[in-house]
Amino acid sequence: MQGFAGFMWLLSMALIVFSGFALIDAAIRREDAYRAADKKTKPFWLIILGLAFVVNLIFDIMSFLPIIGLIATIVYMVDVRPALRGLSGGGRSRRGSSSDGPYGPYNGGR
């Protein structure tokens, strides 16, 4: 039984870190990027992810509220975050597409 309790504690900590990362990521993105990506507004996502973070801190992982928070966090990370990163260039300094070689774009030998 002690092993199960330890596993649940680790799972709870992982949820807290995951929702905290999503909240911080949503906070550092620009407001106009949300509108440009045709997603909900920045305050909407900050409220939803903030609630998910607080729920993960307060409630036990076996209740249904952390599961709802996890679903909201997953939606942000899988749908909203890639759209926002695509608009802002992803934060990486790429000079071309992923198919570019050292001497220009790779066209498959055509």
PDB file of C-alpha atoms in Angstrom:
ATOM      1  CA  MET A   1       0.000   0.000   0.000  1.00  0.00           C
ATOM      2  CA  GLN A   2       2.913   2.327   0.691  1.00  0.00           C
ATOM      3  CA  GLY A   3       4.191   1.865  -2.874  1.00  0.00           C
ATOM      4  CA  PHE A   4       0.819   2.867  -4.292  1.00  0.00           C
ATOM      5  CA  ALA A   5       0.744   5.990  -2.115  1.00  0.00           C
ATOM      6  CA  GLY A   6       4.227   6.909  -3.324  1.00  0.00           C
ATOM      7  CA  PHE A   7       3.200   6.411  -6.931  1.00  0.00           C
ATOM      8  CA  MET A   8       0.112   8.584  -6.466  1.00  0.00           C
ATOM      9  CA  TRP A   9       2.243  11.298  -4.849  1.00  0.00           C
ATOM     10  CA  LEU A  10       4.634  11.248  -7.828  1.00  0.00           C
ATOM     11  CA  LEU A  11       1.714  11.378 -10.219  1.00  0.00           C
ATOM     12  CA  SER A  12       0.259  14.320  -8.317  1.00  0.00           C
ATOM     13  CA  MET A  13       3.585  16.169  -8.446  1.00  0.00           C
ATOM     14  CA  ALA A  14       3.829  15.498 -12.192  1.00  0.00           C
ATOM     15  CA  LEU A  15       0.364  16.998 -12.700  1.00  0.00           C
ATOM     16  CA  ILE A  16       1.321  20.073 -10.690  1.00  0.00           C
ATOM     17  CA  VAL A  17       4.502  20.583 -12.719  1.00  0.00           C
ATOM     18  CA  PHE A  18       2.672  19.968 -16.010  1.00  0.00           C
ATOM     19  CA  SER A  19      -0.117  22.437 -15.252  1.00  0.00           C
ATOM     20  CA  GLY A  20       2.389  24.961 -13.873  1.00  0.00           C
ATOM     21  CA  PHE A  21       4.453  24.769 -17.057  1.00  0.00           C
ATOM     22  CA  ALA A  22       1.341  25.274 -19.186  1.00  0.00           C
ATOM     23  CA  LEU A  23       0.294  28.264 -17.057  1.00  0.00           C
ATOM     24  CA  ILE A  24       3.708  29.906 -17.365  1.00  0.00           C
ATOM     25  CA  ASP A  25       3.805  29.198 -21.096  1.00  0.00           C
ATOM     26  CA  ALA A  26       0.363  30.774 -21.561  1.00  0.00           C
ATOM     27  CA  ALA A  27       1.433  33.807 -19.532  1.00  0.00           C
ATOM     28  CA  ILE A  28       4.517  34.554 -21.648  1.00  0.00           C
ATOM     29  CA  ARG A  29       2.723  34.334 -25.014  1.00  0.00           C
ATOM     30  CA  ARG A  30       1.554  37.549 -26.653  1.00  0.00           C
ATOM     31  CA  GLU A  31      -2.146  38.462 -26.425  1.00  0.00           C
ATOM     32  CA  ASP A  32      -2.552  39.120 -30.131  1.00  0.00           C
ATOM     33  CA  ALA A  33      -1.133  35.700 -30.991  1.00  0.00           C
ATOM     34  CA  TYR A  34      -4.189  34.061 -29.429  1.00  0.00           C
ATOM     35  CA  ARG A  35      -6.506  36.065 -31.685  1.00  0.00           C
ATOM     36  CA  ALA A  36      -4.314  35.491 -34.735  1.00  0.00           C
ATOM     37  CA  ALA A  37      -4.339  31.739 -34.112  1.00  0.00           C
ATOM     38  CA  ASP A  38      -8.151  31.878 -33.754  1.00  0.00           C
ATOM     39  CA  LYS A  39      -8.035  30.447 -30.231  1.00  0.00           C
ATOM     40  CA  LYS A  40      -9.727  31.716 -27.081  1.00  0.00           C
ATOM     41  CA  THR A  41      -8.282  34.847 -25.491  1.00  0.00           C
ATOM     42  CA  LYS A  42      -5.212  34.959 -23.279  1.00  0.00           C
ATOM     43  CA  PRO A  43      -7.195  35.793 -20.098  1.00  0.00           C
ATOM     44  CA  PHE A  44      -9.463  32.797 -20.768  1.00  0.00           C
ATOM     45  CA  TRP A  45      -6.505  30.401 -20.920  1.00  0.00           C
ATOM     46  CA  LEU A  46      -4.815  32.010 -17.930  1.00  0.00           C
ATOM     47  CA  ILE A  47      -7.969  31.542 -15.843  1.00  0.00           C
ATOM     48  CA  ILE A  48      -8.512  27.944 -16.983  1.00  0.00           C
ATOM     49  CA  LEU A  49      -4.884  26.926 -16.490  1.00  0.00           C
ATOM     50  CA  GLY A  50      -4.643  28.824 -13.199  1.00  0.00           C
ATOM     51  CA  LEU A  51      -7.697  26.971 -11.912  1.00  0.00           C
ATOM     52  CA  ALA A  52      -6.208  23.676 -13.080  1.00  0.00           C
ATOM     53  CA  PHE A  53      -2.970  24.465 -11.227  1.00  0.00           C
ATOM     54  CA  VAL A  54      -4.776  25.398  -8.002  1.00  0.00           C
ATOM     55  CA  VAL A  55      -7.046  22.345  -8.208  1.00  0.00           C
ATOM     56  CA  ASN A  56      -4.009  20.100  -8.621  1.00  0.00           C
ATOM     57  CA  LEU A  57      -2.457  21.705  -5.537  1.00  0.00           C
ATOM     58  CA  ILE A  58      -5.545  21.405  -3.342  1.00  0.00           C
ATOM     59  CA  PHE A  59      -7.361  18.218  -4.320  1.00  0.00           C
ATOM     60  CA  ASP A  60      -6.282  14.603  -4.229  1.00  0.00           C
ATOM     61  CA  ILE A  61      -5.578  13.048  -7.603  1.00  0.00           C
ATOM     62  CA  MET A  62      -8.313  10.469  -7.059  1.00  0.00           C
ATOM     63  CA  SER A  63     -11.075  13.112  -7.280  1.00  0.00           C
ATOM     64  CA  PHE A  64     -12.533  14.212 -10.594  1.00  0.00           C
ATOM     65  CA  LEU A  65     -11.468  17.877 -10.474  1.00  0.00           C
ATOM     66  CA  PRO A  66      -7.759  17.236 -11.168  1.00  0.00           C
ATOM     67  CA  ILE A  67      -8.802  15.085 -14.124  1.00  0.00           C
ATOM     68  CA  ILE A  68     -10.800  18.002 -15.550  1.00  0.00           C
ATOM     69  CA  GLY A  69      -7.764  20.242 -14.998  1.00  0.00           C
ATOM     70  CA  LEU A  70      -5.548  17.682 -16.719  1.00  0.00           C
ATOM     71  CA  ILE A  71      -7.872  17.641 -19.743  1.00  0.00           C
ATOM     72  CA  ALA A  72      -7.776  21.455 -19.970  1.00  0.00           C
ATOM     73  CA  THR A  73      -3.981  21.419 -19.710  1.00  0.00           C
ATOM     74  CA  ILE A  74      -3.682  18.762 -22.395  1.00  0.00           C
ATOM     75  CA  VAL A  75      -5.967  20.765 -24.707  1.00  0.00           C
ATOM     76  CA  TYR A  76      -3.746  23.816 -24.243  1.00  0.00           C
ATOM     77  CA  MET A  77      -0.521  21.872 -24.789  1.00  0.00           C
ATOM     78  CA  VAL A  78      -1.737  19.902 -27.821  1.00  0.00           C
ATOM     79  CA  ASP A  79      -3.908  22.453 -29.607  1.00  0.00           C
ATOM     80  CA  VAL A  80      -3.256  26.031 -28.502  1.00  0.00           C
ATOM     81  CA  ARG A  81       0.485  26.003 -27.783  1.00  0.00           C
ATOM     82  CA  PRO A  82       1.560  24.625 -31.205  1.00  0.00           C
ATOM     83  CA  ALA A  83      -0.655  27.194 -32.942  1.00  0.00           C
ATOM     84  CA  LEU A  84       0.893  30.011 -30.917  1.00  0.00           C
ATOM     85  CA  ARG A  85       4.408  28.732 -31.481  1.00  0.00           C
ATOM     86  CA  GLY A  86       3.752  28.487 -35.210  1.00  0.00           C
ATOM     87  CA  LEU A  87       2.841  32.158 -35.339  1.00  0.00           C
ATOM     88  CA  SER A  88       5.775  33.388 -33.308  1.00  0.00           C
ATOM     89  CA  GLY A  89       8.369  31.211 -35.000  1.00  0.00           C
ATOM     90  CA  GLY A  90       8.602  28.769 -32.108  1.00  0.00           C
ATOM     91  CA  GLY A  91      11.315  30.644 -30.279  1.00  0.00           C
ATOM     92  CA  ARG A  92      14.037  28.984 -32.312  1.00  0.00           C
ATOM     93  CA  SER A  93      16.213  30.775 -34.790  1.00  0.00           C
ATOM     94  CA  ARG A  94      15.587  28.755 -37.927  1.00  0.00           C
ATOM     95  CA  ARG A  95      16.687  30.273 -41.178  1.00  0.00           C
ATOM     96  CA  GLY A  96      14.677  27.985 -43.444  1.00  0.00           C
ATOM     97  CA  SER A  97      12.539  24.924 -43.588  1.00  0.00           C
ATOM     98  CA  SER A  98      13.396  21.567 -42.060  1.00  0.00           C
ATOM     99  CA  SER A  99      14.284  20.214 -45.505  1.00  0.00           C
ATOM    100  CA  ASP A 100      17.051  22.751 -46.058  1.00  0.00           C
ATOM    101  CA  GLY A 101      20.499  21.307 -46.415  1.00  0.00           C
ATOM    102  CA  PRO A 102      23.839  23.070 -46.030  1.00  0.00           C
ATOM    103  CA  TYR A 103      23.689  24.359 -49.625  1.00  0.00           C
ATOM    104  CA  GLY A 104      19.995  25.162 -49.914  1.00  0.00           C
ATOM    105  CA  PRO A 105      16.697  23.325 -49.969  1.00  0.00           C
ATOM    106  CA  TYR A 106      16.718  19.600 -50.565  1.00  0.00           C
ATOM    107  CA  ASN A 107      14.431  18.719 -53.447  1.00  0.00           C
ATOM    108  CA  GLY A 108      14.875  14.942 -53.605  1.00  0.00           C
ATOM    109  CA  GLY A 109      17.275  14.879 -56.543  1.00  0.00           C
ATOM    110  CA  ARG A 110      14.911  16.594 -58.987  1.00  0.00           C
TER     111      ARG A 110
END
